[in-house]
Amino acid sequence: MYDAKIVTEVNRGIGLAIAQQIAAAHSHLNLRLYAASRAGSDLGIQPAHEGAQVLYPSLDISSKASIDALAKSIKDEHGRVDVLINNAGINVDAKYSPANAKLTLDVNYRGTLQMCETFLPLMPAHSRITNLSSVGSSLEHYSPAIAARFRDPNMTLADLAELADEYQHAVTTHTEVPTGWGGTGRSYSVSKACVNAFSAILARQRPDVLVNACCPGWVSTDMGRLVGRAPKRVEDGARIPLRLAFDDIGNVSGWYWANASIRSKELGRVMEW
Ligand code: NDP
């Protein structure tokens, strides 16, 4: 019987650092780590505890069938997940188009939400979900009406789906500015605002589970290097997600965590977004 079962999407970047640090730092746990990736590659992660086990299932979070298959195999084997770290994400706004905006929302927002919704029934009280968001999730670029809808404490998942559909429609009709979405090239930002919003909604729906979102800072990965020379190493980028997944955070749930500066290597605090 394993004391902790952890699922995360990895294979490069921050996700790989997260998985490596879980395997190294949580050697006291009788750990079963599902280090999932699209390719299902063996990443050679060495757990510090001989009783610990690292598995490499394949997982494409844009595919409900792929998510369901992983959840079913975990349910059949052990029935429980204690920590879910949703790390997978894409940023293709350099090639901004209606198709890429949809792809971005499908992976970052709908795929991550699907992961949460599928795994939550396997997660007992006191388990945790950490969703990787971004400083790009800030609502400051949008009209007050759109920002208010994102911030509505009574927002439902259906309301959020409608808002995301409206954004996608604005991209398709080239009306991002008059409809209050601030301009072109913001599908990554909108997808991460959706991540913060559904983290808050799920936290209300499951008050016995800690569900939080965070920005890892500006980290030197394939994604981080898209916008210049990133100041943080992957190990630094893993710090806030790992804190939200394992450390004492005083039962805080449903919030967005970050540092005041994207260069800071601190452990994050609840921030306005
Ligand atoms: P990378 O681009 O280096 O890695 C992205 C990871 O996501 C890869 O492992 C990739 O797998 C995986 N992935 C992409 N699409 C899917 C999918 N459909 N199913 C499963 N896995 C998928 O990014 P980072 O490590 O930098 O980013 C990790 C997270 O942190 C992301 O959510 C990102 O938005 C967030 N973030 C990163 C920042 C940074 O500065 N780096 C800043 C703010 C937020 P594959 O190799 O198969 O493509």
PDB file of C-alpha atoms and ligand atoms in Angstrom:
ATOM      1  CA  MET A   1       0.000   0.000   0.000  1.00  0.00           C
ATOM      2  CA  TYR A   2       1.407   3.378  -0.924  1.00  0.00           C
ATOM      3  CA  ASP A   3       1.132   6.353   1.460  1.00  0.00           C
ATOM      4  CA  ALA A   4       1.032   8.962  -1.260  1.00  0.00           C
ATOM      5  CA  LYS A   5      -0.034   8.787  -4.853  1.00  0.00           C
ATOM      6  CA  ILE A   6       0.911  11.723  -6.981  1.00  0.00           C
ATOM      7  CA  VAL A   7       0.057  12.484 -10.579  1.00  0.00           C
ATOM      8  CA  THR A   8       1.776  15.156 -12.625  1.00  0.00           C
ATOM      9  CA  GLU A   9       2.504  15.878 -16.308  1.00  0.00           C
ATOM     10  CA  VAL A  10       6.206  16.095 -16.937  1.00  0.00           C
ATOM     11  CA  ASN A  11       9.013  15.306 -19.385  1.00  0.00           C
ATOM     12  CA  ARG A  12      10.802  18.637 -19.713  1.00  0.00           C
ATOM     13  CA  GLY A  13      10.878  22.079 -18.180  1.00  0.00           C
ATOM     14  CA  ILE A  14       9.292  22.834 -14.819  1.00  0.00           C
ATOM     15  CA  GLY A  15       7.315  19.574 -14.790  1.00  0.00           C
ATOM     16  CA  LEU A  16      10.449  17.447 -14.922  1.00  0.00           C
ATOM     17  CA  ALA A  17      11.995  19.456 -12.060  1.00  0.00           C
ATOM     18  CA  ILE A  18       8.788  18.995 -10.048  1.00  0.00           C
ATOM     19  CA  ALA A  19       8.852  15.215 -10.542  1.00  0.00           C
ATOM     20  CA  GLN A  20      12.583  14.958  -9.759  1.00  0.00           C
ATOM     21  CA  GLN A  21      12.172  16.967  -6.574  1.00  0.00           C
ATOM     22  CA  ILE A  22       9.167  14.943  -5.436  1.00  0.00           C
ATOM     23  CA  ALA A  23      11.148  11.725  -5.904  1.00  0.00           C
ATOM     24  CA  ALA A  24      14.153  13.162  -4.069  1.00  0.00           C
ATOM     25  CA  ALA A  25      12.575  15.216  -1.307  1.00  0.00           C
ATOM     26  CA  HIS A  26       9.708  12.989  -0.284  1.00  0.00           C
ATOM     27  CA  SER A  27      11.791   9.906   0.367  1.00  0.00           C
ATOM     28  CA  HIS A  28      10.100   9.504   3.755  1.00  0.00           C
ATOM     29  CA  LEU A  29       6.861   8.748   1.957  1.00  0.00           C
ATOM     30  CA  ASN A  30       6.012   5.386   0.522  1.00  0.00           C
ATOM     31  CA  LEU A  31       5.487   7.112  -2.761  1.00  0.00           C
ATOM     32  CA  ARG A  32       3.903   6.189  -6.044  1.00  0.00           C
ATOM     33  CA  LEU A  33       4.570   8.928  -8.575  1.00  0.00           C
ATOM     34  CA  TYR A  34       2.837   8.952 -11.936  1.00  0.00           C
ATOM     35  CA  ALA A  35       5.231  11.054 -14.007  1.00  0.00           C
ATOM     36  CA  ALA A  36       2.965  11.273 -17.036  1.00  0.00           C
ATOM     37  CA  SER A  37       3.775  12.734 -20.435  1.00  0.00           C
ATOM     38  CA  ARG A  38       2.389  12.662 -23.952  1.00  0.00           C
ATOM     39  CA  ALA A  39       5.126  10.254 -25.042  1.00  0.00           C
ATOM     40  CA  GLY A  40       4.942   8.158 -21.867  1.00  0.00           C
ATOM     41  CA  SER A  41       8.766   8.222 -21.795  1.00  0.00           C
ATOM     42  CA  ASP A  42      10.891   6.701 -19.069  1.00  0.00           C
ATOM     43  CA  LEU A  43      12.581   9.809 -17.666  1.00  0.00           C
ATOM     44  CA  GLY A  44      15.008   7.932 -15.432  1.00  0.00           C
ATOM     45  CA  ILE A  45      13.813   9.616 -12.246  1.00  0.00           C
ATOM     46  CA  GLN A  46      15.458   7.915  -9.269  1.00  0.00           C
ATOM     47  CA  PRO A  47      13.358   7.865  -6.097  1.00  0.00           C
ATOM     48  CA  ALA A  48      15.395   8.303  -2.923  1.00  0.00           C
ATOM     49  CA  HIS A  49      13.346   5.667  -1.066  1.00  0.00           C
ATOM     50  CA  GLU A  50      13.579   2.082  -2.249  1.00  0.00           C
ATOM     51  CA  GLY A  51       9.897   1.546  -1.507  1.00  0.00           C
ATOM     52  CA  ALA A  52       8.938   4.390  -3.796  1.00  0.00           C
ATOM     53  CA  GLN A  53       7.866   3.806  -7.346  1.00  0.00           C
ATOM     54  CA  VAL A  54       7.903   6.102 -10.374  1.00  0.00           C
ATOM     55  CA  LEU A  55       5.658   5.221 -13.303  1.00  0.00           C
ATOM     56  CA  TYR A  56       5.599   6.828 -16.742  1.00  0.00           C
ATOM     57  CA  PRO A  57       2.087   6.635 -18.184  1.00  0.00           C
ATOM     58  CA  SER A  58       1.203   8.417 -21.391  1.00  0.00           C
ATOM     59  CA  LEU A  59      -1.226  11.300 -21.052  1.00  0.00           C
ATOM     60  CA  ASP A  60      -2.476  13.919 -23.466  1.00  0.00           C
ATOM     61  CA  ILE A  61      -4.545  16.387 -21.471  1.00  0.00           C
ATOM     62  CA  SER A  62      -6.309  17.625 -24.601  1.00  0.00           C
ATOM     63  CA  SER A  63      -7.868  14.162 -24.976  1.00  0.00           C
ATOM     64  CA  LYS A  64     -10.680  13.125 -22.626  1.00  0.00           C
ATOM     65  CA  ALA A  65     -10.089   9.489 -23.614  1.00  0.00           C
ATOM     66  CA  SER A  66      -6.430   9.741 -22.580  1.00  0.00           C
ATOM     67  CA  ILE A  67      -7.320  11.346 -19.221  1.00  0.00           C
ATOM     68  CA  ASP A  68     -10.054   8.759 -18.592  1.00  0.00           C
ATOM     69  CA  ALA A  69      -7.662   5.887 -19.398  1.00  0.00           C
ATOM     70  CA  LEU A  70      -5.092   7.073 -16.848  1.00  0.00           C
ATOM     71  CA  ALA A  71      -7.730   7.712 -14.191  1.00  0.00           C
ATOM     72  CA  LYS A  72      -9.229   4.256 -14.763  1.00  0.00           C
ATOM     73  CA  SER A  73      -5.886   2.484 -14.482  1.00  0.00           C
ATOM     74  CA  ILE A  74      -5.077   4.333 -11.240  1.00  0.00           C
ATOM     75  CA  LYS A  75      -8.533   3.647  -9.875  1.00  0.00           C
ATOM     76  CA  ASP A  76      -8.281  -0.045 -10.751  1.00  0.00           C
ATOM     77  CA  GLU A  77      -4.809  -0.358  -9.166  1.00  0.00           C
ATOM     78  CA  HIS A  78      -5.054   1.771  -6.061  1.00  0.00           C
ATOM     79  CA  GLY A  79      -8.209   3.829  -6.113  1.00  0.00           C
ATOM     80  CA  ARG A  80      -6.829   7.078  -4.733  1.00  0.00           C
ATOM     81  CA  VAL A  81      -4.792  10.150  -5.680  1.00  0.00           C
ATOM     82  CA  ASP A  82      -3.386  12.431  -2.959  1.00  0.00           C
ATOM     83  CA  VAL A  83      -1.713  15.108  -5.051  1.00  0.00           C
ATOM     84  CA  LEU A  84      -2.404  16.259  -8.597  1.00  0.00           C
ATOM     85  CA  ILE A  85      -0.052  18.825 -10.103  1.00  0.00           C
ATOM     86  CA  ASN A  86      -1.324  20.088 -13.448  1.00  0.00           C
ATOM     87  CA  ASN A  87       1.815  21.393 -15.099  1.00  0.00           C
ATOM     88  CA  ALA A  88       1.175  20.902 -18.833  1.00  0.00           C
ATOM     89  CA  GLY A  89       0.709  24.047 -20.867  1.00  0.00           C
ATOM     90  CA  ILE A  90       1.340  25.604 -24.263  1.00  0.00           C
ATOM     91  CA  ASN A  91       1.882  29.123 -25.547  1.00  0.00           C
ATOM     92  CA  VAL A  92       1.475  29.479 -29.317  1.00  0.00           C
ATOM     93  CA  ASP A  93       0.460  33.134 -29.358  1.00  0.00           C
ATOM     94  CA  ALA A  94       3.492  33.933 -31.539  1.00  0.00           C
ATOM     95  CA  LYS A  95       1.352  32.314 -34.262  1.00  0.00           C
ATOM     96  CA  TYR A  96      -1.911  33.836 -33.104  1.00  0.00           C
ATOM     97  CA  SER A  97      -4.954  32.613 -35.036  1.00  0.00           C
ATOM     98  CA  PRO A  98      -8.476  31.379 -34.272  1.00  0.00           C
ATOM     99  CA  ALA A  99      -7.243  27.777 -34.531  1.00  0.00           C
ATOM    100  CA  ASN A 100      -4.331  28.390 -32.165  1.00  0.00           C
ATOM    101  CA  ALA A 101      -6.520  30.305 -29.716  1.00  0.00           C
ATOM    102  CA  LYS A 102      -8.853  27.289 -29.603  1.00  0.00           C
ATOM    103  CA  LEU A 103      -5.883  24.926 -29.206  1.00  0.00           C
ATOM    104  CA  THR A 104      -4.544  27.010 -26.321  1.00  0.00           C
ATOM    105  CA  LEU A 105      -7.892  27.028 -24.532  1.00  0.00           C
ATOM    106  CA  ASP A 106      -8.346  23.312 -25.238  1.00  0.00           C
ATOM    107  CA  VAL A 107      -5.030  22.419 -23.559  1.00  0.00           C
ATOM    108  CA  ASN A 108      -4.474  25.037 -20.855  1.00  0.00           C
ATOM    109  CA  TYR A 109      -8.066  25.598 -19.779  1.00  0.00           C
ATOM    110  CA  ARG A 110     -10.334  22.735 -20.901  1.00  0.00           C
ATOM    111  CA  GLY A 111      -7.660  20.017 -20.610  1.00  0.00           C
ATOM    112  CA  THR A 112      -6.503  21.113 -17.165  1.00  0.00           C
ATOM    113  CA  LEU A 113     -10.100  21.415 -15.973  1.00  0.00           C
ATOM    114  CA  GLN A 114     -10.845  17.962 -17.372  1.00  0.00           C
ATOM    115  CA  MET A 115      -7.900  16.588 -15.378  1.00  0.00           C
ATOM    116  CA  CYS A 116      -9.295  18.130 -12.184  1.00  0.00           C
ATOM    117  CA  GLU A 117     -12.850  16.959 -12.794  1.00  0.00           C
ATOM    118  CA  THR A 118     -11.760  13.424 -13.674  1.00  0.00           C
ATOM    119  CA  PHE A 119      -9.357  12.982 -10.759  1.00  0.00           C
ATOM    120  CA  LEU A 120     -11.311  14.784  -8.023  1.00  0.00           C
ATOM    121  CA  PRO A 121     -13.616  11.780  -7.424  1.00  0.00           C
ATOM    122  CA  LEU A 122     -10.432   9.756  -6.675  1.00  0.00           C
ATOM    123  CA  MET A 123      -9.114  12.371  -4.252  1.00  0.00           C
ATOM    124  CA  PRO A 124      -9.909  11.972  -0.542  1.00  0.00           C
ATOM    125  CA  ALA A 125     -10.260  14.766   2.030  1.00  0.00           C
ATOM    126  CA  HIS A 126      -7.033  16.747   2.580  1.00  0.00           C
ATOM    127  CA  SER A 127      -5.682  15.905  -0.855  1.00  0.00           C
ATOM    128  CA  ARG A 128      -4.399  18.699  -3.071  1.00  0.00           C
ATOM    129  CA  ILE A 129      -4.503  20.032  -6.610  1.00  0.00           C
ATOM    130  CA  THR A 130      -1.950  22.566  -7.851  1.00  0.00           C
ATOM    131  CA  ASN A 131      -2.603  24.141 -11.248  1.00  0.00           C
ATOM    132  CA  LEU A 132       0.177  25.940 -13.110  1.00  0.00           C
ATOM    133  CA  SER A 133      -1.090  29.361 -14.096  1.00  0.00           C
ATOM    134  CA  SER A 134       0.918  32.451 -15.059  1.00  0.00           C
ATOM    135  CA  VAL A 135       1.415  36.115 -14.297  1.00  0.00           C
ATOM    136  CA  GLY A 136      -0.201  36.455 -17.743  1.00  0.00           C
ATOM    137  CA  SER A 137      -3.504  35.569 -16.078  1.00  0.00           C
ATOM    138  CA  SER A 138      -3.824  39.165 -14.861  1.00  0.00           C
ATOM    139  CA  LEU A 139      -7.225  40.684 -15.609  1.00  0.00           C
ATOM    140  CA  GLU A 140      -5.870  44.224 -15.966  1.00  0.00           C
ATOM    141  CA  HIS A 141      -5.951  44.053 -19.780  1.00  0.00           C
ATOM    142  CA  TYR A 142      -9.674  43.392 -20.060  1.00  0.00           C
ATOM    143  CA  SER A 143     -12.764  45.568 -19.720  1.00  0.00           C
ATOM    144  CA  PRO A 144     -14.136  46.050 -16.183  1.00  0.00           C
ATOM    145  CA  ALA A 145     -17.178  43.988 -17.199  1.00  0.00           C
ATOM    146  CA  ILE A 146     -15.078  40.989 -18.244  1.00  0.00           C
ATOM    147  CA  ALA A 147     -12.809  41.297 -15.194  1.00  0.00           C
ATOM    148  CA  ALA A 148     -15.885  41.386 -12.947  1.00  0.00           C
ATOM    149  CA  ARG A 149     -17.220  38.193 -14.511  1.00  0.00           C
ATOM    150  CA  PHE A 150     -13.906  36.402 -13.874  1.00  0.00           C
ATOM    151  CA  ARG A 151     -13.878  37.694 -10.282  1.00  0.00           C
ATOM    152  CA  ASP A 152     -17.534  36.870  -9.537  1.00  0.00           C
ATOM    153  CA  PRO A 153     -17.444  34.741  -6.353  1.00  0.00           C
ATOM    154  CA  ASN A 154     -20.612  32.978  -7.526  1.00  0.00           C
ATOM    155  CA  MET A 155     -19.257  32.073 -10.966  1.00  0.00           C
ATOM    156  CA  THR A 156     -20.043  28.527 -12.108  1.00  0.00           C
ATOM    157  CA  LEU A 157     -18.122  26.270 -14.477  1.00  0.00           C
ATOM    158  CA  ALA A 158     -20.903  26.873 -17.031  1.00  0.00           C
ATOM    159  CA  ASP A 159     -20.449  30.656 -16.692  1.00  0.00           C
ATOM    160  CA  LEU A 160     -16.719  30.219 -17.243  1.00  0.00           C
ATOM    161  CA  ALA A 161     -17.260  28.030 -20.307  1.00  0.00           C
ATOM    162  CA  GLU A 162     -19.506  30.753 -21.743  1.00  0.00           C
ATOM    163  CA  LEU A 163     -16.857  33.417 -21.112  1.00  0.00           C
ATOM    164  CA  ALA A 164     -14.168  31.318 -22.798  1.00  0.00           C
ATOM    165  CA  ASP A 165     -16.481  30.695 -25.770  1.00  0.00           C
ATOM    166  CA  GLU A 166     -17.095  34.441 -26.039  1.00  0.00           C
ATOM    167  CA  TYR A 167     -13.340  35.040 -26.159  1.00  0.00           C
ATOM    168  CA  GLN A 168     -12.921  32.403 -28.857  1.00  0.00           C
ATOM    169  CA  HIS A 169     -15.746  34.004 -30.853  1.00  0.00           C
ATOM    170  CA  ALA A 170     -14.036  37.406 -30.523  1.00  0.00           C
ATOM    171  CA  VAL A 171     -10.816  35.936 -31.918  1.00  0.00           C
ATOM    172  CA  THR A 172     -12.681  34.319 -34.817  1.00  0.00           C
ATOM    173  CA  THR A 173     -14.474  37.588 -35.674  1.00  0.00           C
ATOM    174  CA  HIS A 174     -11.411  39.795 -35.011  1.00  0.00           C
ATOM    175  CA  THR A 175     -13.365  41.751 -32.398  1.00  0.00           C
ATOM    176  CA  GLU A 176     -11.073  41.356 -29.349  1.00  0.00           C
ATOM    177  CA  VAL A 177     -10.800  45.128 -28.821  1.00  0.00           C
ATOM    178  CA  PRO A 178     -14.472  46.210 -29.078  1.00  0.00           C
ATOM    179  CA  THR A 179     -15.611  43.229 -26.999  1.00  0.00           C
ATOM    180  CA  GLY A 180     -13.271  44.111 -24.126  1.00  0.00           C
ATOM    181  CA  TRP A 181     -10.582  41.444 -24.505  1.00  0.00           C
ATOM    182  CA  GLY A 182      -7.841  44.042 -24.745  1.00  0.00           C
ATOM    183  CA  GLY A 183      -6.212  43.164 -28.053  1.00  0.00           C
ATOM    184  CA  THR A 184      -4.809  40.329 -30.100  1.00  0.00           C
ATOM    185  CA  GLY A 185      -2.352  37.641 -29.012  1.00  0.00           C
ATOM    186  CA  ARG A 186      -3.867  37.002 -25.591  1.00  0.00           C
ATOM    187  CA  SER A 187      -5.111  33.424 -25.798  1.00  0.00           C
ATOM    188  CA  TYR A 188      -2.418  32.148 -23.391  1.00  0.00           C
ATOM    189  CA  SER A 189      -3.333  34.908 -20.923  1.00  0.00           C
ATOM    190  CA  VAL A 190      -7.062  34.211 -21.201  1.00  0.00           C
ATOM    191  CA  SER A 191      -6.489  30.454 -20.776  1.00  0.00           C
ATOM    192  CA  LYS A 192      -4.561  31.078 -17.537  1.00  0.00           C
ATOM    193  CA  ALA A 193      -7.233  33.478 -16.225  1.00  0.00           C
ATOM    194  CA  CYS A 194      -9.617  30.552 -16.782  1.00  0.00           C
ATOM    195  CA  VAL A 195      -7.269  28.299 -14.751  1.00  0.00           C
ATOM    196  CA  ASN A 196      -7.396  30.732 -11.803  1.00  0.00           C
ATOM    197  CA  ALA A 197     -11.163  31.029 -12.113  1.00  0.00           C
ATOM    198  CA  PHE A 198     -11.912  27.293 -12.170  1.00  0.00           C
ATOM    199  CA  SER A 199      -9.443  26.661  -9.338  1.00  0.00           C
ATOM    200  CA  ALA A 200     -11.598  28.993  -7.211  1.00  0.00           C
ATOM    201  CA  ILE A 201     -14.821  27.307  -8.353  1.00  0.00           C
ATOM    202  CA  LEU A 202     -13.533  23.774  -7.673  1.00  0.00           C
ATOM    203  CA  ALA A 203     -12.265  24.872  -4.244  1.00  0.00           C
ATOM    204  CA  ARG A 204     -15.808  25.974  -3.404  1.00  0.00           C
ATOM    205  CA  GLN A 205     -17.253  22.728  -4.745  1.00  0.00           C
ATOM    206  CA  ARG A 206     -14.783  20.538  -2.787  1.00  0.00           C
ATOM    207  CA  PRO A 207     -13.981  22.378   0.453  1.00  0.00           C
ATOM    208  CA  ASP A 208     -12.212  19.267   1.792  1.00  0.00           C
ATOM    209  CA  VAL A 209      -9.519  19.462  -0.941  1.00  0.00           C
ATOM    210  CA  LEU A 210      -6.942  22.251  -1.367  1.00  0.00           C
ATOM    211  CA  VAL A 211      -7.133  23.541  -4.954  1.00  0.00           C
ATOM    212  CA  ASN A 212      -4.783  26.397  -5.859  1.00  0.00           C
ATOM    213  CA  ALA A 213      -3.229  27.990  -8.935  1.00  0.00           C
ATOM    214  CA  CYS A 214       0.201  29.591  -9.172  1.00  0.00           C
ATOM    215  CA  CYS A 215       2.716  31.373 -11.349  1.00  0.00           C
ATOM    216  CA  PRO A 216       6.145  29.717 -11.168  1.00  0.00           C
ATOM    217  CA  GLY A 217       7.887  32.972 -12.150  1.00  0.00           C
ATOM    218  CA  TRP A 218       9.895  33.508 -15.320  1.00  0.00           C
ATOM    219  CA  VAL A 219      11.710  30.221 -15.772  1.00  0.00           C
ATOM    220  CA  SER A 220      14.350  29.127 -18.269  1.00  0.00           C
ATOM    221  CA  THR A 221      12.442  26.481 -20.226  1.00  0.00           C
ATOM    222  CA  ASP A 222      11.391  26.138 -23.850  1.00  0.00           C
ATOM    223  CA  MET A 223       8.368  28.277 -22.991  1.00  0.00           C
ATOM    224  CA  GLY A 224      10.168  30.770 -20.758  1.00  0.00           C
ATOM    225  CA  ARG A 225      12.837  31.378 -23.393  1.00  0.00           C
ATOM    226  CA  LEU A 226      10.167  32.392 -25.923  1.00  0.00           C
ATOM    227  CA  VAL A 227      10.195  35.853 -24.343  1.00  0.00           C
ATOM    228  CA  GLY A 228      13.898  36.298 -23.609  1.00  0.00           C
ATOM    229  CA  ARG A 229      16.582  35.197 -21.203  1.00  0.00           C
ATOM    230  CA  ALA A 230      14.648  33.844 -18.248  1.00  0.00           C
ATOM    231  CA  PRO A 231      16.210  34.493 -14.827  1.00  0.00           C
ATOM    232  CA  LYS A 232      14.975  31.419 -12.917  1.00  0.00           C
ATOM    233  CA  ARG A 233      16.179  27.823 -13.148  1.00  0.00           C
ATOM    234  CA  VAL A 234      13.634  25.009 -13.380  1.00  0.00           C
ATOM    235  CA  GLU A 235      14.378  24.078  -9.757  1.00  0.00           C
ATOM    236  CA  ASP A 236      13.373  27.611  -8.728  1.00  0.00           C
ATOM    237  CA  GLY A 237      10.229  27.406 -10.863  1.00  0.00           C
ATOM    238  CA  ALA A 238       9.209  24.207  -9.092  1.00  0.00           C
ATOM    239  CA  ARG A 239       9.256  25.846  -5.649  1.00  0.00           C
ATOM    240  CA  ILE A 240       5.796  27.434  -5.497  1.00  0.00           C
ATOM    241  CA  PRO A 241       3.950  24.463  -7.087  1.00  0.00           C
ATOM    242  CA  LEU A 242       5.694  22.063  -4.701  1.00  0.00           C
ATOM    243  CA  ARG A 243       4.889  24.260  -1.715  1.00  0.00           C
ATOM    244  CA  LEU A 244       1.201  24.301  -2.664  1.00  0.00           C
ATOM    245  CA  ALA A 245       1.233  20.532  -3.110  1.00  0.00           C
ATOM    246  CA  PHE A 246       3.059  19.537   0.086  1.00  0.00           C
ATOM    247  CA  ASP A 247       3.795  22.310   2.591  1.00  0.00           C
ATOM    248  CA  ASP A 248       1.669  23.793   5.336  1.00  0.00           C
ATOM    249  CA  ILE A 249      -0.361  26.484   3.586  1.00  0.00           C
ATOM    250  CA  GLY A 250      -2.889  26.840   6.366  1.00  0.00           C
ATOM    251  CA  ASN A 251      -5.866  25.353   4.534  1.00  0.00           C
ATOM    252  CA  VAL A 252      -5.850  28.164   1.960  1.00  0.00           C
ATOM    253  CA  SER A 253      -7.749  27.017  -1.127  1.00  0.00           C
ATOM    254  CA  GLY A 254      -9.068  28.553  -4.337  1.00  0.00           C
ATOM    255  CA  TRP A 255      -6.428  31.243  -4.758  1.00  0.00           C
ATOM    256  CA  TYR A 256      -3.714  32.357  -7.147  1.00  0.00           C
ATOM    257  CA  TRP A 257      -0.202  32.333  -5.666  1.00  0.00           C
ATOM    258  CA  ALA A 258       2.857  34.123  -6.987  1.00  0.00           C
ATOM    259  CA  ASN A 259       5.800  36.307  -6.023  1.00  0.00           C
ATOM    260  CA  ALA A 260       5.674  40.077  -6.372  1.00  0.00           C
ATOM    261  CA  SER A 261       8.348  39.804  -9.099  1.00  0.00           C
ATOM    262  CA  ILE A 262       8.557  37.105 -11.772  1.00  0.00           C
ATOM    263  CA  ARG A 263      12.321  37.033 -11.052  1.00  0.00           C
ATOM    264  CA  SER A 264      11.872  36.340  -7.348  1.00  0.00           C
ATOM    265  CA  LYS A 265      12.805  32.905  -5.999  1.00  0.00           C
ATOM    266  CA  GLU A 266      10.584  33.248  -2.951  1.00  0.00           C
ATOM    267  CA  LEU A 267       7.886  30.718  -2.090  1.00  0.00           C
ATOM    268  CA  GLY A 268       4.899  32.761  -3.204  1.00  0.00           C
ATOM    269  CA  ARG A 269       1.852  34.253  -1.510  1.00  0.00           C
ATOM    270  CA  VAL A 270      -1.773  34.758  -2.401  1.00  0.00           C
ATOM    271  CA  MET A 271      -1.999  37.540  -4.989  1.00  0.00           C
ATOM    272  CA  GLU A 272      -4.683  39.461  -6.799  1.00  0.00           C
ATOM    273  CA  TRP A 273      -4.795  38.530 -10.515  1.00  0.00           C
TER     274      TRP A 273
HETATM  275  P1  NDP B   1       7.581  23.781 -21.475  1.00  0.00           P
HETATM  276  O1  NDP B   1       7.112  24.335 -22.767  1.00  0.00           O
HETATM  277  O2  NDP B   1       9.027  23.673 -21.201  1.00  0.00           O
HETATM  278  O3  NDP B   1       6.901  22.363 -21.190  1.00  0.00           O
HETATM  279  C1  NDP B   1       5.530  22.195 -21.362  1.00  0.00           C
HETATM  280  C2  NDP B   1       5.152  20.831 -20.887  1.00  0.00           C
HETATM  281  O4  NDP B   1       3.748  20.656 -21.101  1.00  0.00           O
HETATM  282  C3  NDP B   1       5.864  19.728 -21.644  1.00  0.00           C
HETATM  283  O5  NDP B   1       6.175  18.679 -20.773  1.00  0.00           O
HETATM  284  C4  NDP B   1       4.795  19.312 -22.653  1.00  0.00           C
HETATM  285  O6  NDP B   1       4.930  18.007 -23.143  1.00  0.00           O
HETATM  286  C5  NDP B   1       3.560  19.432 -21.789  1.00  0.00           C
HETATM  287  N1  NDP B   1       2.348  19.430 -22.599  1.00  0.00           N
HETATM  288  C6  NDP B   1       1.974  20.319 -23.535  1.00  0.00           C
HETATM  289  N2  NDP B   1       0.791  19.970 -24.067  1.00  0.00           N
HETATM  290  C7  NDP B   1       0.408  18.821 -23.452  1.00  0.00           C
HETATM  291  C8  NDP B   1      -0.710  17.968 -23.559  1.00  0.00           C
HETATM  292  N3  NDP B   1      -1.698  18.192 -24.422  1.00  0.00           N
HETATM  293  N4  NDP B   1      -0.762  16.870 -22.751  1.00  0.00           N
HETATM  294  C9  NDP B   1       0.221  16.608 -21.869  1.00  0.00           C
HETATM  295  N5  NDP B   1       1.316  17.378 -21.734  1.00  0.00           N
HETATM  296  C10 NDP B   1       1.408  18.464 -22.517  1.00  0.00           C
HETATM  297  O7  NDP B   1       6.880  24.716 -20.374  1.00  0.00           O
HETATM  298  P2  NDP B   1       7.282  25.107 -18.880  1.00  0.00           P
HETATM  299  O8  NDP B   1       7.941  23.963 -18.206  1.00  0.00           O
HETATM  300  O9  NDP B   1       7.948  26.411 -18.914  1.00  0.00           O
HETATM  301  O10 NDP B   1       5.837  25.375 -18.285  1.00  0.00           O
HETATM  302  C11 NDP B   1       5.193  24.521 -17.363  1.00  0.00           C
HETATM  303  C12 NDP B   1       3.948  25.251 -16.889  1.00  0.00           C
HETATM  304  O11 NDP B   1       4.326  26.489 -16.254  1.00  0.00           O
HETATM  305  C13 NDP B   1       2.999  25.631 -18.021  1.00  0.00           C
HETATM  306  O12 NDP B   1       1.665  25.440 -17.612  1.00  0.00           O
HETATM  307  C14 NDP B   1       3.284  27.112 -18.252  1.00  0.00           C
HETATM  308  O13 NDP B   1       2.171  27.792 -18.782  1.00  0.00           O
HETATM  309  C15 NDP B   1       3.617  27.569 -16.829  1.00  0.00           C
HETATM  310  N6  NDP B   1       4.431  28.786 -16.798  1.00  0.00           N
HETATM  311  C16 NDP B   1       5.722  28.795 -17.238  1.00  0.00           C
HETATM  312  C17 NDP B   1       6.479  29.960 -17.183  1.00  0.00           C
HETATM  313  C18 NDP B   1       7.911  30.017 -17.605  1.00  0.00           C
HETATM  314  O14 NDP B   1       8.542  31.097 -17.465  1.00  0.00           O
HETATM  315  N7  NDP B   1       8.510  28.950 -18.099  1.00  0.00           N
HETATM  316  C19 NDP B   1       5.905  31.227 -16.672  1.00  0.00           C
HETATM  317  C20 NDP B   1       4.534  31.101 -16.241  1.00  0.00           C
HETATM  318  C21 NDP B   1       3.837  29.919 -16.297  1.00  0.00           C
HETATM  319  P3  NDP B   1       5.535  17.706 -24.621  1.00  0.00           P
HETATM  320  O15 NDP B   1       7.025  17.668 -24.458  1.00  0.00           O
HETATM  321  O16 NDP B   1       4.919  16.416 -24.997  1.00  0.00           O
HETATM  322  O17 NDP B   1       5.115  18.848 -25.518  1.00  0.00           O
END
